[in-house]
């Protein structure tokens, strides 16, 4: 029997219904609410018309263009959410508004140009949202009928006025008119809206002349938004609105505030950002309820902030970024409730000492205050620096010794520049001589106290040892902790008159629902609690335990034990009464209103192990790292599912095979092994064999799972790379099964930060986890039997609704016995491999152990040797030219292809060396290597032909190969940073097969990405390697359709072979006197002719070789009679076209000294221990991995770049590593002291980004 007719509500958010809509939805005849958000619907499914009892329907974030008659048939519909669609006026039937029950309507973020026809008929509407459309006017009849409106949002439209009938909305509480051109409208209807609580007039062209002076008559107004209006000052009537709680005055031209703001005694949030304020009035300090104050982007200095600001005892957030502050009043540090303080982008010199006393401060932003000197923290107990972080000794001497480097005899003291401000602060606190004298006296006193304490501690340690280190006797170790009965018996149990029954399941009591009271299974045991009031109106209890005739010994014993413990839990004085099946007492039978019923068999499982034949389904899992966790993604048990770049787990029940591809990552290989051991231990009772099969060395048992005979193995094709590089598993959806009186509901659980967490699972409920490839039903220990039964049936219905792979399964998961495949869906739940293998010194010290001795035994493995290795020197020009000549001499032939219209075509000869970031290229290179360079001569037996005539040259060259030379064929697949992976898949299944048919095993395929090319590949272009932005066929245009300026930067990273000319943003700030640039300024023409001016800009410090090279490239790129080529030396730029094309003259760097010092290090834990590795000198922006931390040194600053998915442990270890590196460089290069800066993805400064050639927006992984 289907349970769909009993479903009252279900949330299908983020399911894909673009192709088919579940036809079984027709069976939900009683459904009252339905959520279909983000389901890619293009039209209203006809199945919705059958849901006659539907009251709430949400269809937001889809691609709906029209609403057909299905919705007009839903006579019970009360709320309809259609925001974020493609609806037009013609697509909304007027009959929709004839629905008498409709009270909530959301049509925001659509394409409406006017109010939908017939909307005035929806007289019962109380919530109407028409924002983010293109509506130009409101018909007068609309507000005549919709007088019950409580919420009205007309923001982000094109309204110039409102009808006079707006005054009829006397019940309206929220009115949003923001971002409408209401310049000529004076809002004279406001006095009639006496119920109004929220009014948003942001960006409505309010001025002092058209401002509604009657706004102070709104006695219930608590929220007012006047931002983005350009008001020079605040109208006096606003000061009289004493009921305000939230006020937004940002993005105006306000230069002063009146002291009348003290009337806002209820105000909690005040936003004054982006105005012209130089002083805040002292009356501001009288707003005792103020919690949030924003004054960013003003002209405030130290005197501009009132000294009495400390009186704001409720202030939690103070933001004053981008002002003129050199210091802040000390009173700001007296705001005890302060949690967020933003003082970035100011001129701060120091902060009050009391800043360290703000214990509740969660966020402190002091960025871009270059002169800031933080005050010293209050004196703290000295800490042992060597063991401070995770038992890793980060002292420079130790790390140099571990790296095998020479340890200097003495470390020079840090050379700190003289700071006048810091000197004044020190003088104000007392001279250094006084500090020294006082310090000596204090040191003597402290030493004496320590000696006394040590003697006393020694005596105590001799008498007793730390409790945590004392070993237990063998019989003590057998004791188990007492059960916490609050987990099984709830607080309300036994507190109200009535009957409560528990069944014994797996040694523990489990409450059953009331509808099955009096129905006992013969193979189970039960505890029955009768609660009643006596004559004195005090609670009295009767406790029985019922034994079934077929119950096992463990159930019988546990029923008696838990009955006694229930009595102790309640504090009852009654005795527990034993009742046996067929011999119950009359008092027991009288507890039930109906006759007791016996049911054959047992419902619950015994706690003892039972020997039974387990049924296992053979499954194949892809081991995939997603974020910081590991995923086991089920795939079909087919040989075609294997990929040489990944590891797979094959589970056949009695054996678990771990198949390792030739190019699988070691980290995932080890995690796959640990996962298999975890499955064996927790699910197979350590009776499962774990076998590791390397690609090409598989065992016979492995092939047996695929029904492959041993003699057929040699004929099998090799596994192909078919899994996309950006593969991500489908985001799981977590549903909670809710059961009521005759109905079911299936809402989705709201995920914090869009991440699953096992803490969301509540023992009282049942959940369904839909992972597309698998569907899990999780039963909480305290969930009722009816909900479990309903969830099982509902999960099967949900499974069949969607098209799923053949390998998909429905699995039941009881709480406490979760399988590993289920646990991996929840990040952080019983991780297979921890982030690192370290422990904190603080946690060990609590045990009373000798920390130094423990550290020697528990030495943590780290590898920081890369920090102390010398920087890789640039390749000399002569050596680069020699390599280029040798590699091109060996090159016999190179054919180039480019992906065009989903197939590869030959690249035109004139485009060779030109690459586009949105394209994919294939280069077939044939090398003839002399016999002298080889130990032996291999015969070339590749004789094949291609049907495609485009490869005729390659086949001809193959047949004409000289027999005395060794032939090597290499295919380079080049992928731009903005190109998708479809090009690689197309190449794999088309062109690569043709090449292999020609060259056989001699063919080598290399996949390379933009700016990560190897030297041999780049040498074939002879330093003329040009990277354009976009695609080949797309013309570069500005947003207004004009030809765009093109700006190219020539640069070599680590040698001449890595020379590239990369297109960058046309901005004068990117210029540098040490480099050469090409600037193409196109002209607007009526025909398709490419006319314009090309400037070759030569920096005054650029080398002659690059200056000559950039001129040659420019002449080849813009070889047209319609283009004028001009060579410009730095300082000779024309004012008209050159600087205008670059956005105006700006300050730029005059040297590239950082190129001689730039180094990039990667900090990672992926090997199971903390390591630091250096990237090659030719690094690029894509080397910044999201799950790692990078250390960048440019000779002046050391940056700690944090990826968005890096772990907290890695952050701490990388921070200490950067400090060690700075100490080391202070010894090696004392003339260049470095400063440490922290930066995050998408927040990099110019000092950071200039170290990367062709810096642009980060690659987006789709």
PDB file of N, CA and C in Angstrom, residues 114-177:
ATOM      1  N   UNK A 114       4.267  45.463 -15.816  1.00  0.00           N
ATOM      2  CA  UNK A 114       3.125  46.121 -15.184  1.00  0.00           C
ATOM      3  C   UNK A 114       2.505  45.161 -14.182  1.00  0.00           C
ATOM      4  N   UNK A 115       1.642  45.687 -13.348  1.00  0.00           N
ATOM      5  CA  UNK A 115       0.958  44.851 -12.364  1.00  0.00           C
ATOM      6  C   UNK A 115       0.112  43.821 -13.102  1.00  0.00           C
ATOM      7  N   UNK A 116       0.206  42.538 -12.734  1.00  0.00           N
ATOM      8  CA  UNK A 116      -0.555  41.509 -13.455  1.00  0.00           C
ATOM      9  C   UNK A 116      -2.047  41.820 -13.511  1.00  0.00           C
ATOM     10  N   UNK A 117      -2.629  41.517 -14.634  1.00  0.00           N
ATOM     11  CA  UNK A 117      -4.054  41.765 -14.855  1.00  0.00           C
ATOM     12  C   UNK A 117      -4.894  40.941 -13.890  1.00  0.00           C
ATOM     13  N   UNK A 118      -5.860  41.592 -13.279  1.00  0.00           N
ATOM     14  CA  UNK A 118      -6.773  40.909 -12.368  1.00  0.00           C
ATOM     15  C   UNK A 118      -6.274  40.779 -10.955  1.00  0.00           C
ATOM     16  N   UNK A 119      -5.102  41.341 -10.629  1.00  0.00           N
ATOM     17  CA  UNK A 119      -4.556  41.202  -9.283  1.00  0.00           C
ATOM     18  C   UNK A 119      -5.465  41.864  -8.244  1.00  0.00           C
ATOM     19  N   UNK A 120      -6.208  42.897  -8.663  1.00  0.00           N
ATOM     20  CA  UNK A 120      -7.065  43.585  -7.704  1.00  0.00           C
ATOM     21  C   UNK A 120      -8.202  42.692  -7.204  1.00  0.00           C
ATOM     22  N   UNK A 121      -8.437  41.560  -7.882  1.00  0.00           N
ATOM     23  CA  UNK A 121      -9.497  40.643  -7.446  1.00  0.00           C
ATOM     24  C   UNK A 121      -9.066  39.791  -6.257  1.00  0.00           C
ATOM     25  N   UNK A 122      -7.758  39.721  -6.006  1.00  0.00           N
ATOM     26  CA  UNK A 122      -7.274  38.932  -4.866  1.00  0.00           C
ATOM     27  C   UNK A 122      -7.450  39.751  -3.590  1.00  0.00           C
ATOM     28  N   UNK A 123      -8.668  39.896  -3.137  1.00  0.00           N
ATOM     29  CA  UNK A 123      -9.000  40.822  -2.055  1.00  0.00           C
ATOM     30  C   UNK A 123      -8.487  40.375  -0.695  1.00  0.00           C
ATOM     31  N   UNK A 124      -8.130  39.103  -0.579  1.00  0.00           N
ATOM     32  CA  UNK A 124      -7.702  38.604   0.722  1.00  0.00           C
ATOM     33  C   UNK A 124      -6.190  38.621   0.902  1.00  0.00           C
ATOM     34  N   UNK A 125      -5.479  39.211  -0.024  1.00  0.00           N
ATOM     35  CA  UNK A 125      -4.020  39.253   0.087  1.00  0.00           C
ATOM     36  C   UNK A 125      -3.592  40.062   1.312  1.00  0.00           C
ATOM     37  N   UNK A 126      -2.647  39.500   2.068  1.00  0.00           N
ATOM     38  CA  UNK A 126      -2.049  40.252   3.171  1.00  0.00           C
ATOM     39  C   UNK A 126      -0.545  40.448   2.960  1.00  0.00           C
ATOM     40  N   UNK A 127       0.061  39.656   2.051  1.00  0.00           N
ATOM     41  CA  UNK A 127       1.477  39.798   1.708  1.00  0.00           C
ATOM     42  C   UNK A 127       1.590  39.827   0.200  1.00  0.00           C
ATOM     43  N   UNK A 128       2.181  40.914  -0.322  1.00  0.00           N
ATOM     44  CA  UNK A 128       2.351  41.079  -1.766  1.00  0.00           C
ATOM     45  C   UNK A 128       3.764  41.581  -2.031  1.00  0.00           C
ATOM     46  N   UNK A 129       4.508  40.829  -2.832  1.00  0.00           N
ATOM     47  CA  UNK A 129       5.884  41.191  -3.171  1.00  0.00           C
ATOM     48  C   UNK A 129       6.005  41.258  -4.683  1.00  0.00           C
ATOM     49  N   UNK A 130       6.216  42.477  -5.218  1.00  0.00           N
ATOM     50  CA  UNK A 130       6.401  42.704  -6.653  1.00  0.00           C
ATOM     51  C   UNK A 130       7.773  43.314  -6.941  1.00  0.00           C
ATOM     52  N   UNK A 131       8.716  43.134  -6.048  1.00  0.00           N
ATOM     53  CA  UNK A 131      10.022  43.781  -6.192  1.00  0.00           C
ATOM     54  C   UNK A 131      10.840  43.147  -7.314  1.00  0.00           C
ATOM     55  N   UNK A 132      11.868  43.880  -7.732  1.00  0.00           N
ATOM     56  CA  UNK A 132      12.806  43.432  -8.760  1.00  0.00           C
ATOM     57  C   UNK A 132      12.082  43.033 -10.048  1.00  0.00           C
ATOM     58  N   UNK A 133      11.237  43.957 -10.522  1.00  0.00           N
ATOM     59  CA  UNK A 133      10.598  43.807 -11.816  1.00  0.00           C
ATOM     60  C   UNK A 133      10.815  45.109 -12.601  1.00  0.00           C
ATOM     61  N   UNK A 134       9.996  45.348 -13.588  1.00  0.00           N
ATOM     62  CA  UNK A 134      10.121  46.553 -14.413  1.00  0.00           C
ATOM     63  C   UNK A 134       8.805  47.316 -14.454  1.00  0.00           C
ATOM     64  N   UNK A 135       8.093  47.301 -13.344  1.00  0.00           N
ATOM     65  CA  UNK A 135       6.774  47.922 -13.274  1.00  0.00           C
ATOM     66  C   UNK A 135       6.926  49.445 -13.243  1.00  0.00           C
ATOM     67  N   UNK A 136       6.152  50.137 -14.078  1.00  0.00           N
ATOM     68  CA  UNK A 136       6.248  51.588 -14.186  1.00  0.00           C
ATOM     69  C   UNK A 136       5.116  52.319 -13.488  1.00  0.00           C
ATOM     70  N   UNK A 137       3.996  51.660 -13.243  1.00  0.00           N
ATOM     71  CA  UNK A 137       2.871  52.350 -12.593  1.00  0.00           C
ATOM     72  C   UNK A 137       2.003  51.328 -11.862  1.00  0.00           C
ATOM     73  N   UNK A 138       1.247  51.857 -10.885  1.00  0.00           N
ATOM     74  CA  UNK A 138       0.315  51.034 -10.107  1.00  0.00           C
ATOM     75  C   UNK A 138      -1.102  51.473 -10.464  1.00  0.00           C
ATOM     76  N   UNK A 139      -1.952  50.559 -10.915  1.00  0.00           N
ATOM     77  CA  UNK A 139      -3.326  50.961 -11.256  1.00  0.00           C
ATOM     78  C   UNK A 139      -4.086  51.413 -10.000  1.00  0.00           C
ATOM     79  N   UNK A 140      -4.965  52.347 -10.183  1.00  0.00           N
ATOM     80  CA  UNK A 140      -5.702  52.916  -9.043  1.00  0.00           C
ATOM     81  C   UNK A 140      -6.615  51.895  -8.386  1.00  0.00           C
ATOM     82  N   UNK A 141      -7.080  50.912  -9.154  1.00  0.00           N
ATOM     83  CA  UNK A 141      -8.026  49.941  -8.590  1.00  0.00           C
ATOM     84  C   UNK A 141      -7.348  48.950  -7.653  1.00  0.00           C
ATOM     85  N   UNK A 142      -6.001  48.866  -7.708  1.00  0.00           N
ATOM     86  CA  UNK A 142      -5.318  47.831  -6.937  1.00  0.00           C
ATOM     87  C   UNK A 142      -5.525  48.036  -5.442  1.00  0.00           C
ATOM     88  N   UNK A 143      -5.246  49.238  -4.953  1.00  0.00           N
ATOM     89  CA  UNK A 143      -5.308  49.479  -3.514  1.00  0.00           C
ATOM     90  C   UNK A 143      -6.725  49.782  -3.028  1.00  0.00           C
ATOM     91  N   UNK A 144      -7.662  49.900  -3.941  1.00  0.00           N
ATOM     92  CA  UNK A 144      -9.050  50.065  -3.510  1.00  0.00           C
ATOM     93  C   UNK A 144      -9.559  48.769  -2.894  1.00  0.00           C
ATOM     94  N   UNK A 145      -9.123  47.633  -3.471  1.00  0.00           N
ATOM     95  CA  UNK A 145      -9.611  46.340  -3.016  1.00  0.00           C
ATOM     96  C   UNK A 145      -8.676  45.658  -2.017  1.00  0.00           C
ATOM     97  N   UNK A 146      -7.361  45.870  -2.160  1.00  0.00           N
ATOM     98  CA  UNK A 146      -6.410  45.150  -1.313  1.00  0.00           C
ATOM     99  C   UNK A 146      -6.165  45.914  -0.019  1.00  0.00           C
ATOM    100  N   UNK A 147      -7.207  46.136   0.734  1.00  0.00           N
ATOM    101  CA  UNK A 147      -7.086  46.954   1.945  1.00  0.00           C
ATOM    102  C   UNK A 147      -6.584  46.165   3.150  1.00  0.00           C
ATOM    103  N   UNK A 148      -6.472  44.831   3.018  1.00  0.00           N
ATOM    104  CA  UNK A 148      -6.011  44.016   4.149  1.00  0.00           C
ATOM    105  C   UNK A 148      -4.508  43.796   4.121  1.00  0.00           C
ATOM    106  N   UNK A 149      -3.819  44.420   3.193  1.00  0.00           N
ATOM    107  CA  UNK A 149      -2.374  44.186   3.058  1.00  0.00           C
ATOM    108  C   UNK A 149      -1.631  44.555   4.345  1.00  0.00           C
ATOM    109  N   UNK A 150      -0.729  43.641   4.765  1.00  0.00           N
ATOM    110  CA  UNK A 150       0.165  43.910   5.886  1.00  0.00           C
ATOM    111  C   UNK A 150       1.602  44.140   5.421  1.00  0.00           C
ATOM    112  N   UNK A 151       1.952  43.540   4.284  1.00  0.00           N
ATOM    113  CA  UNK A 151       3.320  43.643   3.755  1.00  0.00           C
ATOM    114  C   UNK A 151       3.226  43.963   2.269  1.00  0.00           C
ATOM    115  N   UNK A 152       3.940  45.029   1.845  1.00  0.00           N
ATOM    116  CA  UNK A 152       3.935  45.431   0.444  1.00  0.00           C
ATOM    117  C   UNK A 152       5.362  45.814   0.053  1.00  0.00           C
ATOM    118  N   UNK A 153       5.902  45.103  -0.942  1.00  0.00           N
ATOM    119  CA  UNK A 153       7.264  45.362  -1.420  1.00  0.00           C
ATOM    120  C   UNK A 153       7.194  45.707  -2.902  1.00  0.00           C
ATOM    121  N   UNK A 154       7.503  46.981  -3.220  1.00  0.00           N
ATOM    122  CA  UNK A 154       7.519  47.466  -4.604  1.00  0.00           C
ATOM    123  C   UNK A 154       8.919  47.916  -5.015  1.00  0.00           C
ATOM    124  N   UNK A 155       9.923  47.477  -4.302  1.00  0.00           N
ATOM    125  CA  UNK A 155      11.289  47.964  -4.536  1.00  0.00           C
ATOM    126  C   UNK A 155      11.840  47.476  -5.866  1.00  0.00           C
ATOM    127  N   UNK A 156      12.860  48.218  -6.344  1.00  0.00           N
ATOM    128  CA  UNK A 156      13.595  47.857  -7.561  1.00  0.00           C
ATOM    129  C   UNK A 156      12.652  47.731  -8.756  1.00  0.00           C
ATOM    130  N   UNK A 157      11.839  48.749  -8.941  1.00  0.00           N
ATOM    131  CA  UNK A 157      10.998  48.849 -10.121  1.00  0.00           C
ATOM    132  C   UNK A 157      11.258  50.211 -10.778  1.00  0.00           C
ATOM    133  N   UNK A 158      10.313  50.686 -11.571  1.00  0.00           N
ATOM    134  CA  UNK A 158      10.471  51.963 -12.270  1.00  0.00           C
ATOM    135  C   UNK A 158       9.322  52.909 -11.928  1.00  0.00           C
ATOM    136  N   UNK A 159       8.838  52.838 -10.729  1.00  0.00           N
ATOM    137  CA  UNK A 159       7.696  53.642 -10.310  1.00  0.00           C
ATOM    138  C   UNK A 159       8.102  55.102 -10.136  1.00  0.00           C
ATOM    139  N   UNK A 160       7.296  56.005 -10.661  1.00  0.00           N
ATOM    140  CA  UNK A 160       7.518  57.439 -10.479  1.00  0.00           C
ATOM    141  C   UNK A 160       6.530  58.050  -9.507  1.00  0.00           C
ATOM    142  N   UNK A 161       5.443  57.330  -9.229  1.00  0.00           N
ATOM    143  CA  UNK A 161       4.435  57.838  -8.293  1.00  0.00           C
ATOM    144  C   UNK A 161       3.608  56.675  -7.785  1.00  0.00           C
ATOM    145  N   UNK A 162       2.812  56.946  -6.768  1.00  0.00           N
ATOM    146  CA  UNK A 162       1.878  55.963  -6.230  1.00  0.00           C
ATOM    147  C   UNK A 162       0.472  56.538  -6.319  1.00  0.00           C
ATOM    148  N   UNK A 163      -0.532  55.692  -6.491  1.00  0.00           N
ATOM    149  CA  UNK A 163      -1.902  56.213  -6.605  1.00  0.00           C
ATOM    150  C   UNK A 163      -2.373  56.793  -5.278  1.00  0.00           C
ATOM    151  N   UNK A 164      -3.283  57.751  -5.306  1.00  0.00           N
ATOM    152  CA  UNK A 164      -3.813  58.334  -4.050  1.00  0.00           C
ATOM    153  C   UNK A 164      -4.474  57.292  -3.157  1.00  0.00           C
ATOM    154  N   UNK A 165      -4.932  56.183  -3.772  1.00  0.00           N
ATOM    155  CA  UNK A 165      -5.621  55.175  -2.976  1.00  0.00           C
ATOM    156  C   UNK A 165      -4.688  54.427  -2.030  1.00  0.00           C
ATOM    157  N   UNK A 166      -3.400  54.757  -2.063  1.00  0.00           N
ATOM    158  CA  UNK A 166      -2.463  54.122  -1.134  1.00  0.00           C
ATOM    159  C   UNK A 166      -2.856  54.402   0.311  1.00  0.00           C
ATOM    160  N   UNK A 167      -3.531  55.527   0.543  1.00  0.00           N
ATOM    161  CA  UNK A 167      -3.919  55.875   1.910  1.00  0.00           C
ATOM    162  C   UNK A 167      -4.952  54.907   2.481  1.00  0.00           C
ATOM    163  N   UNK A 168      -5.539  54.057   1.615  1.00  0.00           N
ATOM    164  CA  UNK A 168      -6.528  53.099   2.106  1.00  0.00           C
ATOM    165  C   UNK A 168      -5.874  51.895   2.807  1.00  0.00           C
ATOM    166  N   UNK A 169      -4.559  51.779   2.685  1.00  0.00           N
ATOM    167  CA  UNK A 169      -3.862  50.629   3.288  1.00  0.00           C
ATOM    168  C   UNK A 169      -3.608  50.909   4.769  1.00  0.00           C
ATOM    169  N   UNK A 170      -4.662  50.996   5.517  1.00  0.00           N
ATOM    170  CA  UNK A 170      -4.547  51.403   6.923  1.00  0.00           C
ATOM    171  C   UNK A 170      -3.969  50.293   7.796  1.00  0.00           C
ATOM    172  N   UNK A 171      -3.938  49.036   7.291  1.00  0.00           N
ATOM    173  CA  UNK A 171      -3.401  47.922   8.080  1.00  0.00           C
ATOM    174  C   UNK A 171      -1.941  47.623   7.741  1.00  0.00           C
ATOM    175  N   UNK A 172      -1.396  48.355   6.781  1.00  0.00           N
ATOM    176  CA  UNK A 172      -0.061  48.047   6.285  1.00  0.00           C
ATOM    177  C   UNK A 172       0.994  48.262   7.371  1.00  0.00           C
ATOM    178  N   UNK A 173       1.869  47.231   7.555  1.00  0.00           N
ATOM    179  CA  UNK A 173       2.935  47.315   8.541  1.00  0.00           C
ATOM    180  C   UNK A 173       4.311  47.492   7.914  1.00  0.00           C
ATOM    181  N   UNK A 174       4.512  46.981   6.699  1.00  0.00           N
ATOM    182  CA  UNK A 174       5.814  47.070   6.029  1.00  0.00           C
ATOM    183  C   UNK A 174       5.606  47.589   4.617  1.00  0.00           C
ATOM    184  N   UNK A 175       6.330  48.663   4.277  1.00  0.00           N
ATOM    185  CA  UNK A 175       6.250  49.256   2.944  1.00  0.00           C
ATOM    186  C   UNK A 175       7.670  49.480   2.438  1.00  0.00           C
ATOM    187  N   UNK A 176       7.998  48.855   1.313  1.00  0.00           N
ATOM    188  CA  UNK A 176       9.331  48.964   0.718  1.00  0.00           C
ATOM    189  C   UNK A 176       9.203  49.610  -0.649  1.00  0.00           C
ATOM    190  N   UNK A 177       9.730  50.846  -0.761  1.00  0.00           N
ATOM    191  CA  UNK A 177       9.677  51.590  -2.026  1.00  0.00           C
ATOM    192  C   UNK A 177      11.076  51.844  -2.592  1.00  0.00           C
TER     193      UNK A 177
END
